[in-house]
CSV table of C-alpha atoms and ligand atoms in Angstrom, one decimal:
chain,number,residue,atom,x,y,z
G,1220,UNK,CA,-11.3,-19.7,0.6
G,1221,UNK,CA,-9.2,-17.2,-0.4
G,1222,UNK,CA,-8.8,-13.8,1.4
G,1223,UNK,CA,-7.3,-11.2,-0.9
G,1224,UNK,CA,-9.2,-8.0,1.2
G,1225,UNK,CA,-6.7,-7.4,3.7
G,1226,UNK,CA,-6.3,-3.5,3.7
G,1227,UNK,CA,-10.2,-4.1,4.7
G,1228,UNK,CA,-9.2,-5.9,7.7
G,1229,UNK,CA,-6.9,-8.7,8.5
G,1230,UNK,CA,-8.0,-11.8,10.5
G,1231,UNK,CA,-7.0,-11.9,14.2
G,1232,UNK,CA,-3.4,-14.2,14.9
G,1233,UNK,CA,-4.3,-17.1,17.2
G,1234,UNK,CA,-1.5,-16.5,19.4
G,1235,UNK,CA,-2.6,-12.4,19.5
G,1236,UNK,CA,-6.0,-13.8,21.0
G,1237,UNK,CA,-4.9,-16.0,23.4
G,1238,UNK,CA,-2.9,-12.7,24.8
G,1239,UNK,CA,-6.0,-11.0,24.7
G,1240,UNK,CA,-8.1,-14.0,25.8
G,1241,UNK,CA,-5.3,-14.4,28.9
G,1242,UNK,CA,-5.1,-11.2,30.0
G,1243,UNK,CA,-9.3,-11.0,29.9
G,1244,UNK,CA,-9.4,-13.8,32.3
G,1245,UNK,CA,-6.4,-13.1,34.6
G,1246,UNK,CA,-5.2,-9.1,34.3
G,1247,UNK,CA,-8.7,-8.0,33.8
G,1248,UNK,CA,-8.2,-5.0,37.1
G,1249,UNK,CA,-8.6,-1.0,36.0
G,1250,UNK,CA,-4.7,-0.1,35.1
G,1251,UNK,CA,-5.8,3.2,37.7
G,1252,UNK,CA,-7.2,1.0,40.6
G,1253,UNK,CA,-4.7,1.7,43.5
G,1254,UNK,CA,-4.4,-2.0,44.5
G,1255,UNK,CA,-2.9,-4.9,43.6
G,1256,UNK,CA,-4.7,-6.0,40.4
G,1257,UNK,CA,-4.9,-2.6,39.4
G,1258,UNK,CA,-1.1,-2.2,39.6
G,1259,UNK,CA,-0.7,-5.1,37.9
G,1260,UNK,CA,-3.3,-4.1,34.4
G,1261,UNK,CA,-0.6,-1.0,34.7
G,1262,UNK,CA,2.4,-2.7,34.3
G,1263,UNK,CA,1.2,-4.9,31.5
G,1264,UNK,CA,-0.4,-1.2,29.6
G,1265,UNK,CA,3.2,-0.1,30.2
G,1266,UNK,CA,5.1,-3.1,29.0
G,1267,UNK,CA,2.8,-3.1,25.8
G,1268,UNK,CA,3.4,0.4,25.4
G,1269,UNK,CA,7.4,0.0,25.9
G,1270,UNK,CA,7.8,-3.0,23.4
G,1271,UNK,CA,5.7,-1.0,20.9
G,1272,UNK,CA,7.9,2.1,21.3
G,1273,UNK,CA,10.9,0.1,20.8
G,1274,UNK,CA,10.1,-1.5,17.6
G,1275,UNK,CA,9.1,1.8,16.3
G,1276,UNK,CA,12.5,2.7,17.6
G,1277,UNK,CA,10.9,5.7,19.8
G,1278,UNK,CA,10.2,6.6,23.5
G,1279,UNK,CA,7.4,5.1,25.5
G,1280,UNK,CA,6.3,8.4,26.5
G,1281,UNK,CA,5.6,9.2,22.3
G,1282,UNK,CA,2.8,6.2,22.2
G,1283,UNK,CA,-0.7,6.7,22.9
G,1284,UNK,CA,-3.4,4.1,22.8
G,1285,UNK,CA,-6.4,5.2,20.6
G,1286,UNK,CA,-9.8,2.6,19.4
G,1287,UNK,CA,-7.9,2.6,15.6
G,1288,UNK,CA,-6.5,4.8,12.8
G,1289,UNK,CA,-9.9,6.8,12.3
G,1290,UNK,CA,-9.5,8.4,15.9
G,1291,UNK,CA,-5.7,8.8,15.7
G,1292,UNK,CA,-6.5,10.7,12.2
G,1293,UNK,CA,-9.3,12.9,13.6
G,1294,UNK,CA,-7.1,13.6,16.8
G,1295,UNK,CA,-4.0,14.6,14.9
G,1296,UNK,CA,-5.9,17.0,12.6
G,1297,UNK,CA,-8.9,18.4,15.2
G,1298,UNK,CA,-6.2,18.5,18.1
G,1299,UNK,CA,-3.8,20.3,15.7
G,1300,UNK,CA,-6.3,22.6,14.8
G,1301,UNK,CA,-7.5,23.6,18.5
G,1302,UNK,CA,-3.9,23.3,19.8
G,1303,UNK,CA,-2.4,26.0,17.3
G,1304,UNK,CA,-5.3,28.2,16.1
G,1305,UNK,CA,-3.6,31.2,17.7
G,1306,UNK,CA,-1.0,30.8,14.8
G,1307,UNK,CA,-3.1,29.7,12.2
G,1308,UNK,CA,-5.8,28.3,10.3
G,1309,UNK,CA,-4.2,26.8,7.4
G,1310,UNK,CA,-3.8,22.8,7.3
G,1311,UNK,CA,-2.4,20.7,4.0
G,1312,UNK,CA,-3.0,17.7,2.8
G,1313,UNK,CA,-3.3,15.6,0.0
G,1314,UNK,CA,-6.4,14.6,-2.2
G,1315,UNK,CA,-6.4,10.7,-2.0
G,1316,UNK,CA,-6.7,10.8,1.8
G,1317,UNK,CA,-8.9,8.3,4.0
G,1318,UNK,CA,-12.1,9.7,4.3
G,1319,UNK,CA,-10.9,9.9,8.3
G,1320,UNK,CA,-8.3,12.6,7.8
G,1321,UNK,CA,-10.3,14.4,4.8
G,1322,UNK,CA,-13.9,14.8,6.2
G,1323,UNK,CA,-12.0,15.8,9.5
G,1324,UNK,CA,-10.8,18.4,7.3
G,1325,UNK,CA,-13.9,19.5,5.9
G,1326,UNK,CA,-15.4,19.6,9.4
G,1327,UNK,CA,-12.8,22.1,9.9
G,1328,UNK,CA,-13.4,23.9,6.7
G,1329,UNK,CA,-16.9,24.5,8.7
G,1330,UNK,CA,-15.3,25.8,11.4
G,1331,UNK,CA,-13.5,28.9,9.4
G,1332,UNK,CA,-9.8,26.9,9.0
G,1333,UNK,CA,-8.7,26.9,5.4
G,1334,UNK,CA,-7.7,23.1,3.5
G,1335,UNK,CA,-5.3,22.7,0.7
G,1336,UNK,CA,-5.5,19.3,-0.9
G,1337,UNK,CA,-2.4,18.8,-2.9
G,1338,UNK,CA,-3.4,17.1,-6.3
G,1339,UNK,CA,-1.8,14.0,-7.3
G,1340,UNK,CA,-0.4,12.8,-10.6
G,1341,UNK,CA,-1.6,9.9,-12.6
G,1342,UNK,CA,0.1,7.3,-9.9
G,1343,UNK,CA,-1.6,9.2,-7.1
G,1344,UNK,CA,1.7,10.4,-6.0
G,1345,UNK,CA,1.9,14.5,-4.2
G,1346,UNK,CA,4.6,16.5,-6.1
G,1347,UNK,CA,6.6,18.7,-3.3
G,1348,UNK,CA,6.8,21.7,-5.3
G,1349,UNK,CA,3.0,21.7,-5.0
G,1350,UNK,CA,3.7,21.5,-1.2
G,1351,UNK,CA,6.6,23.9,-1.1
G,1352,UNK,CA,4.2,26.1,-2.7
G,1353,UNK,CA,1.0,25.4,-0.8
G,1354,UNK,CA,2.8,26.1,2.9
G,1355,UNK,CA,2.0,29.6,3.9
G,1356,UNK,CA,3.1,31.7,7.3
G,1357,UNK,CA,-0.5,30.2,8.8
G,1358,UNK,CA,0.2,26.7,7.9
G,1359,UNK,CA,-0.3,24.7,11.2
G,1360,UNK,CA,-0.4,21.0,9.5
G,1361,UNK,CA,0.9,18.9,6.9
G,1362,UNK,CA,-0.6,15.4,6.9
G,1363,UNK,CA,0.7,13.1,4.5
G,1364,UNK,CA,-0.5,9.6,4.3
G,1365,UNK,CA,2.2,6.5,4.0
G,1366,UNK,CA,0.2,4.4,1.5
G,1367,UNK,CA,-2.5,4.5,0.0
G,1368,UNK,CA,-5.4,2.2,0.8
G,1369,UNK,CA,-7.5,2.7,-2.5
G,1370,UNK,CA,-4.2,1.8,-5.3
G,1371,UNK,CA,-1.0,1.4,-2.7
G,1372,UNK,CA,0.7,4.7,-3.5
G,1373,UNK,CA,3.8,5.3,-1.6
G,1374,UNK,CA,4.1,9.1,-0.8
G,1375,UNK,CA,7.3,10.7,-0.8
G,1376,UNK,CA,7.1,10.9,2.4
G,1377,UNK,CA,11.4,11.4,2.9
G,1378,UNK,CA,11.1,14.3,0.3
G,1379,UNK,CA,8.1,15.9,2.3
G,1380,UNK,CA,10.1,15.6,5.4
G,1381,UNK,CA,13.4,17.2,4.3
G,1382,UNK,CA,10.9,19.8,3.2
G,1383,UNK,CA,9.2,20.3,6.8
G,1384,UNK,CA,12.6,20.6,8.3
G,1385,UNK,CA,12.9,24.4,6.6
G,1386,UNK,CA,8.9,24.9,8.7
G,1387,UNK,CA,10.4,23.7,12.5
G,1388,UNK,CA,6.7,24.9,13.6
G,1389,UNK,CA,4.4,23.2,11.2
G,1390,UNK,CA,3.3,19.8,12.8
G,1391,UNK,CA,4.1,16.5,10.2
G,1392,UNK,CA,1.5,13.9,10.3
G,1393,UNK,CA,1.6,11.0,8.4
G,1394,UNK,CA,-1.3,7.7,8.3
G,1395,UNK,CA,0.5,4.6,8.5
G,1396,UNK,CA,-2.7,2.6,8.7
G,1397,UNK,CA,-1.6,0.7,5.2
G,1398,UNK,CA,2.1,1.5,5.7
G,1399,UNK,CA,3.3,-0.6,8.3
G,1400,UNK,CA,5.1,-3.9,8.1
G,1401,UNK,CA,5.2,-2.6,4.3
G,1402,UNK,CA,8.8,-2.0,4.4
G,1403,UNK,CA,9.1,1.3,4.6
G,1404,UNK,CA,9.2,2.2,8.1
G,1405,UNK,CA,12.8,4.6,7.7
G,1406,UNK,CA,10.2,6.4,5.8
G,1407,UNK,CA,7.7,6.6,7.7
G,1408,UNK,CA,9.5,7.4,11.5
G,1409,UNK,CA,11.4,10.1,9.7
G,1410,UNK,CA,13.5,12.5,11.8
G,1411,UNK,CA,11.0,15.1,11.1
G,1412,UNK,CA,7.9,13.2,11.6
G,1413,UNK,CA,6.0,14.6,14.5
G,1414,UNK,CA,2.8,12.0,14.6
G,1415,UNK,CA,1.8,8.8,12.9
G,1416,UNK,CA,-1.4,7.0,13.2
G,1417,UNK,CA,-1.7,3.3,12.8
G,1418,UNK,CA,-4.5,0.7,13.4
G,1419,UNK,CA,-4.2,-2.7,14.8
G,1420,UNK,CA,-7.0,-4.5,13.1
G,1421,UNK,CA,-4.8,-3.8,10.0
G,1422,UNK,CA,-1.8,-6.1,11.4
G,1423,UNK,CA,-4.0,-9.1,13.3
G,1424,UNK,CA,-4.6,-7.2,16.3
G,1425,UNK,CA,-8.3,-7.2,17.2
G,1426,UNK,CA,-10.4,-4.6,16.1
G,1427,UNK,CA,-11.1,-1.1,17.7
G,1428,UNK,CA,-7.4,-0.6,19.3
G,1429,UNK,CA,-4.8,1.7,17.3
G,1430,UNK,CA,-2.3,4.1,18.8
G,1431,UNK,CA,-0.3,7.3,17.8
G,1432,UNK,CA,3.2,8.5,17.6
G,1433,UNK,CA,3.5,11.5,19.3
G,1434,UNK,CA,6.8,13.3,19.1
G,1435,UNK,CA,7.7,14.8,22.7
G,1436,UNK,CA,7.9,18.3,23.1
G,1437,UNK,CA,5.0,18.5,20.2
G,1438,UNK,CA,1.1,19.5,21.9
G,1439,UNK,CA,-2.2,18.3,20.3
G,1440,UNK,CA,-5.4,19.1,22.3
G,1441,UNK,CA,-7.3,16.0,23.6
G,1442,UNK,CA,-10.5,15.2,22.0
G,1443,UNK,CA,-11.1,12.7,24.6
G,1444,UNK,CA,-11.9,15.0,27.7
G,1445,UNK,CA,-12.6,12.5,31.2
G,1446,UNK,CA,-10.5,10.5,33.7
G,1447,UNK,CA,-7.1,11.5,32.5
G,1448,UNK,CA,-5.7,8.6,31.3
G,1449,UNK,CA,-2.8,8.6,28.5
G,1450,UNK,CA,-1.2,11.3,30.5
G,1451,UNK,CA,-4.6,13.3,30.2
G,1452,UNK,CA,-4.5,13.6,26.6
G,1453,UNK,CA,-7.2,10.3,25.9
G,1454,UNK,CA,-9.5,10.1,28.4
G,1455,UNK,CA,-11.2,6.6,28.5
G,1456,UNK,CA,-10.3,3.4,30.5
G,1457,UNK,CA,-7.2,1.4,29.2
G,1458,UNK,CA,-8.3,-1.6,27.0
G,1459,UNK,CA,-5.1,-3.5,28.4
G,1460,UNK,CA,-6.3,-6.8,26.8
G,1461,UNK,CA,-6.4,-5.1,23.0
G,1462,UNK,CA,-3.2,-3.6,24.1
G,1463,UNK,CA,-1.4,-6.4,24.7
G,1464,UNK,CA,-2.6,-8.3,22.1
G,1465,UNK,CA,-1.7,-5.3,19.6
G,1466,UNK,CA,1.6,-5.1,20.9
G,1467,UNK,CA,2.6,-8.9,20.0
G,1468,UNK,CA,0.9,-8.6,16.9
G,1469,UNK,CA,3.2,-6.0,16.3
G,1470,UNK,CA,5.9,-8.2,17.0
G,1471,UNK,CA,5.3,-10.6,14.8
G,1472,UNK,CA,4.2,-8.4,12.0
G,1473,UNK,CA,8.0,-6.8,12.2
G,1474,UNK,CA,9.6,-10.1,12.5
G,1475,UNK,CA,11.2,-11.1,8.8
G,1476,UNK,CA,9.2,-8.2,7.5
G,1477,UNK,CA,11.4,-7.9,4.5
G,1478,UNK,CA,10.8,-11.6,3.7
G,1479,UNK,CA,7.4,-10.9,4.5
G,1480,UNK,CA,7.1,-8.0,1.9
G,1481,UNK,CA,9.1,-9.7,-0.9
G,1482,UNK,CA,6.8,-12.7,-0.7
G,1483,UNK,CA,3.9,-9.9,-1.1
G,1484,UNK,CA,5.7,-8.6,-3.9
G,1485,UNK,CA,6.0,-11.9,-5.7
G,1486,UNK,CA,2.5,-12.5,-5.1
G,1487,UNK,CA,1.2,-9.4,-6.7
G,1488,UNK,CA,4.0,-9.6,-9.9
G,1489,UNK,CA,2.0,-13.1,-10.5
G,1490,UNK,CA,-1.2,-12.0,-10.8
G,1491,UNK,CA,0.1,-8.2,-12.3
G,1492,UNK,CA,2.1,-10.3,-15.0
G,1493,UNK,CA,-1.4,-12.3,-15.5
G,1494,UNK,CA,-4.2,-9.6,-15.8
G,1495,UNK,CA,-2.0,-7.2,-18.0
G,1496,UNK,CA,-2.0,-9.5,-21.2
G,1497,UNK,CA,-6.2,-8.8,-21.6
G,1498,UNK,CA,-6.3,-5.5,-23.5
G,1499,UNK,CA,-10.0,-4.7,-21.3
G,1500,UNK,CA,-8.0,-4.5,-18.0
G,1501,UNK,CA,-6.5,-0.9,-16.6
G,1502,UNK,CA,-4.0,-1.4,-13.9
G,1503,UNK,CA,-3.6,1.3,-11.5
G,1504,UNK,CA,-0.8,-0.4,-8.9
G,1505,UNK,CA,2.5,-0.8,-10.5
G,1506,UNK,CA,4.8,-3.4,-9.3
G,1507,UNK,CA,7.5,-1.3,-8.6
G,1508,UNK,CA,8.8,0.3,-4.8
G,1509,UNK,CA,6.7,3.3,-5.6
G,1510,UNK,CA,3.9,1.1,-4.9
G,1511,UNK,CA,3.2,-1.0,-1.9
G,1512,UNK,CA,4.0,-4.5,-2.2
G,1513,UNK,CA,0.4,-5.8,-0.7
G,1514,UNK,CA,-1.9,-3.8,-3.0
G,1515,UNK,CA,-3.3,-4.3,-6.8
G,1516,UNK,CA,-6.0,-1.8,-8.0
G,1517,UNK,CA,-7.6,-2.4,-11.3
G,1518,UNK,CA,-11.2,-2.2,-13.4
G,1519,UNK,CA,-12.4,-4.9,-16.6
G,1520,UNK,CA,-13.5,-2.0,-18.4
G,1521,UNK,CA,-17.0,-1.9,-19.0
G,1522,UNK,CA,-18.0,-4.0,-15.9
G,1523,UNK,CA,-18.9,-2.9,-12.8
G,1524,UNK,CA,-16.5,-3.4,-9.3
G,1525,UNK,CA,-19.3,-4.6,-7.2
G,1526,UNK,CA,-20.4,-7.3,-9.5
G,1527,UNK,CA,-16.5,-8.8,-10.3
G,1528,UNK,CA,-16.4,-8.5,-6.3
G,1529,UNK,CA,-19.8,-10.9,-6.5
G,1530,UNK,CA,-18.3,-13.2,-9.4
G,1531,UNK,CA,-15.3,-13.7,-7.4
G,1532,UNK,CA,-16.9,-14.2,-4.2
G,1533,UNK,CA,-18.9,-16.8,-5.9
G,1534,UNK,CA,-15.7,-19.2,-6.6
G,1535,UNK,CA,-14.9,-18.5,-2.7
G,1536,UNK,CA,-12.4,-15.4,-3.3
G,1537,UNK,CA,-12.6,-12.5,-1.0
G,1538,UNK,CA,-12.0,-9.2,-3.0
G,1539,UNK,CA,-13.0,-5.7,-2.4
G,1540,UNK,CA,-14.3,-2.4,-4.7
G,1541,UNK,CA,-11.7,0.1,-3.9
G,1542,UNK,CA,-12.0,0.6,-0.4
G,1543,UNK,CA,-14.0,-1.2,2.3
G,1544,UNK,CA,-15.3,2.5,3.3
G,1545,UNK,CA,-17.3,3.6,-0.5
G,1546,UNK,CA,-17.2,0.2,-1.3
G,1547,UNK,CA,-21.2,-0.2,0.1
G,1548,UNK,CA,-22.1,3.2,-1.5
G,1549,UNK,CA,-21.2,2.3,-5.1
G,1550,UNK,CA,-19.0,5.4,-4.8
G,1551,UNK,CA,-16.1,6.3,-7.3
G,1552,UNK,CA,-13.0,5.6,-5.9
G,1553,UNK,CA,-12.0,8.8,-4.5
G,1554,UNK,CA,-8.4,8.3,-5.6
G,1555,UNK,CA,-9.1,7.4,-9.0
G,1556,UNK,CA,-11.0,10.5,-9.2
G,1557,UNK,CA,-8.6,12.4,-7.6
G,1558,UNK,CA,-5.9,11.2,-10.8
G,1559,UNK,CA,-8.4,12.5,-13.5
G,1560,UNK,CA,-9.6,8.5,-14.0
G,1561,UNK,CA,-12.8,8.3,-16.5
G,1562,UNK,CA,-15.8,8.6,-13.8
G,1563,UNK,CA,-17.2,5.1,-15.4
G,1564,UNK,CA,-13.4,3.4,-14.5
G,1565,UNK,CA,-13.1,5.1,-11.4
G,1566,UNK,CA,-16.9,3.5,-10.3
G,1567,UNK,CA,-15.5,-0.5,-11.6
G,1568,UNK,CA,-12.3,-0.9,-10.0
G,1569,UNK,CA,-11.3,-3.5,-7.3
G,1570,UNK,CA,-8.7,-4.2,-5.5
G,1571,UNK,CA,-6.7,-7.1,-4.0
G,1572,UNK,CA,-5.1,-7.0,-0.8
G,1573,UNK,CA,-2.2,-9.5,0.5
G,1574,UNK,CA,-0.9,-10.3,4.1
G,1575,UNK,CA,1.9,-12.2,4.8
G,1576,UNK,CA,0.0,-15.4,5.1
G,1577,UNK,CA,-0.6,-15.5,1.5
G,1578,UNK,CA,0.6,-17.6,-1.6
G,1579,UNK,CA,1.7,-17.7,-5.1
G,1580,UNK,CA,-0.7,-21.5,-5.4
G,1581,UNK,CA,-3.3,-18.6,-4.0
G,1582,UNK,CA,-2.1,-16.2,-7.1
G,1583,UNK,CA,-2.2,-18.8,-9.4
G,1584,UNK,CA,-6.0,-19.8,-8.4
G,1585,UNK,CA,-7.1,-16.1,-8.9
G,1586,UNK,CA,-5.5,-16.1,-12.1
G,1587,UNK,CA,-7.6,-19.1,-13.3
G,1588,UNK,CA,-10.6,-17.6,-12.0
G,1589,UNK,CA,-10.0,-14.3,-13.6
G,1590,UNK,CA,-9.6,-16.1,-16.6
G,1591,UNK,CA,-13.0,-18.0,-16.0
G,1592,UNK,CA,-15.3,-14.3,-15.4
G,1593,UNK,CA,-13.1,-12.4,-17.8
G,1594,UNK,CA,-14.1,-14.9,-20.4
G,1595,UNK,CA,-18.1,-14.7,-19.3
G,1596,UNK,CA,-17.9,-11.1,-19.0
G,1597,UNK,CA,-16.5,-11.0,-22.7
G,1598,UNK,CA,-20.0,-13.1,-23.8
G,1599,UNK,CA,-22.7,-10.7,-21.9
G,1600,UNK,CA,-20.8,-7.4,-22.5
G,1601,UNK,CA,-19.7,-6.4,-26.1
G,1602,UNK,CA,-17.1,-4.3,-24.2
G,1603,UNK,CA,-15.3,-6.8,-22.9
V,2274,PLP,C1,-5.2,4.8,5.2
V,2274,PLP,C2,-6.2,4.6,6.2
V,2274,PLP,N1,-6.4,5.5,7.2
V,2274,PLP,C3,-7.3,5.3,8.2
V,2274,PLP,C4,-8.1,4.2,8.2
V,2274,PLP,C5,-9.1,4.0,9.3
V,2274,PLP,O1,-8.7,3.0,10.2
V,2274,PLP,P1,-9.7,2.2,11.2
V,2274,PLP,O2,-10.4,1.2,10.4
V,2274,PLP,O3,-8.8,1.5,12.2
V,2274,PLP,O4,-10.6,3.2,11.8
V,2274,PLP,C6,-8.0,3.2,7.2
V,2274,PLP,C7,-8.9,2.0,7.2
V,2274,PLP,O5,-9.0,1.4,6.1
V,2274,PLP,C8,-7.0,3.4,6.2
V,2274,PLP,O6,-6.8,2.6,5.2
């Protein structure tokens, strides 16, 4: 088998569930009890929370434990929103967002706040005149996110911030769900960055655990109202085994991460190199460092994504249609469509996605099989 659908999910490190399997059986108390066992689940949230902070280089106090990156999108923009409506109803972003920051967006387009989605150009990339022209005295949020998850578009994210610094008041949010362990994490915790969302089941962490960055001295409302916990700004009780297990797949997602990403890259250049010599493929991903080293979008014109996903899946390689999200709703990709892609191309691309644990023999055996479909796709459509 051969798991190329990793911005889907990633599979669970064995030593990240034996953490969480561990501190199941043995630290299983309330981290609020009073006693004992309680006190003890507190100092292991703490711990995790501490060794997180520092290999993001930030305070414990900036990290808050959410169930993944769709909550820490929706709290960033709908506790943004509530936080600072006094001073505005304006919020920015861009228009190749997860559907998590942008239908947040449009619920608060319902609500009477106004949304500018910065276009992109034919790499899905935000141009920051189009920012510097879209921020307004109302402007309340600029949410930018790291990578993309449909093509692996890095956003300009250093450029953005320089820009923010001139707007002290406008709160910087940027998704980091595909971005971390990517090699760009100067980028990312910026000096001007106020929050970043990431999500562990993206970096073998189990699923339903994620956290925030949360720049002190910056206020977002809670959308989690209850017992108080996270310093009364996520209500909910502590899942300290997820935590921990998070935080040392954190560990070892940051350990050798450049040799991690340049194995990535040379992964994707191999298959890249391979698919571009057939005249019926479009890539969208470009090898280069504007593009994240993990991701490869692209479409066999004339055949559909779902059913190269299928023919794949067949000869035990795990693929995806552009993102895991549209990818059971036979949607266009909403990035493609967002850079002016042909509606028919935009419904028939797919996309691989690497991890660390992945090989060039494992680039070399997609390549055969592409070879294999492209060929049988060429006999039953003329277009091909
Ligand atoms: C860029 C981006 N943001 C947010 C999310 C949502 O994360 P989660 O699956 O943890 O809710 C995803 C998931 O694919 C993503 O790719």
């Amino acid at each position: 088998m051969i798991y190329f659908d990793n911005s889907a999910t990633t599979q669970a490190a064995p030593s990240v569930l034996e953490t969480y399997t561990k501190v199941s059986q043995q630290v299983w108390g309330n981290p609020s009890s009073l006693h004992n066992f309680g006190e003890t689940a507190f100092h292991l949230l703490e711990q995790s929370r501490h060794q997180i902070a520092t290999l993001l280089g930030v305070k414990s106090r900036e990290i808050f434990f959410t169930s993944g990156g769709t909550e820490g999108d929706n709290w960033v923009v709908k506790g943004t929103a509530i936080e600072k409506r006094s001073f505005g109803k304006h919020l920015i972003t861009t228009a190749v967002e997860h559907p998590a920051i942008h239908n947040s967006m449009e619920q608060l387009r319902d609500l009477g706040f106004d949304i500018t989605y910065l276009p992109v150009d034919k790499e899905g990339r935000i141009s920051v005149d189009d920012l510097k022209a879209a921020i307004r005295p109302d402007t309340i949020l600029v949410s930018v996110m790291a990578v993309n998850n449909e093509i692996g578009t890095i956003q300009p994210l250093t450029e953005v911030a320089e820009v923010l610094k001139q707007y002290p008041k406008i709160h910087f949010h940027i998704d980091a769900v595909q971005g971390i362990g990517k090699g760009i994490q100067s980028m990312i915790m910026n000096d001007r960055v106020d929050f970043v969302t990431f999500s562990g089941h993206k970096f073998h962490a189990p699923r339903g655990i994620g956290f925030i960055y949360s720049r002190t001295g910056r206020k977002l409302a809670p959308l989690m109202s209850g017992g108080g916990q996270e310093s009364n700004l996520r209500s909910g009780t502590e899942n300290v085994p997820a935590i921990a297990g998070m935080a040392k797949a954190l560990r070892l997602l940051l350990t050798d991460e450049d040799e991690k990403v340049a194995r990535e890259r040379a992964i994707k250049q191999r298959v890249y190199d391979h698919i571009k010599t057939f005249n019926k493929v479009t890539i969208f991903s470009q090898p280069t460092d504007g593009f994240a080293p993990h991701i490869l979008c692209f479409t066999i014109n004339g055949v559909r994504g779902e059913t190269i996903v299928h023919a794949f899946e067949d000869q035990g390689i795990y693929i995806s249609t552009t993102s895991a999200c549209s990818s059971k709703k036979h949607a266009a990709s909403s990035t493609l469509t967002a850079m002016h892609t042909p509606e028919a191309i935009a419904t028939s691309a797919i996309r691989i996605s690497l991890d660390e644990n992945n090989t060039l023999a494992e680039a070399d055996e997609f390549n055969r099989v592409f070879d294999k479909l492209y060929q049988k796709f060429s006999k039953i459509n003329a277009d091909v």
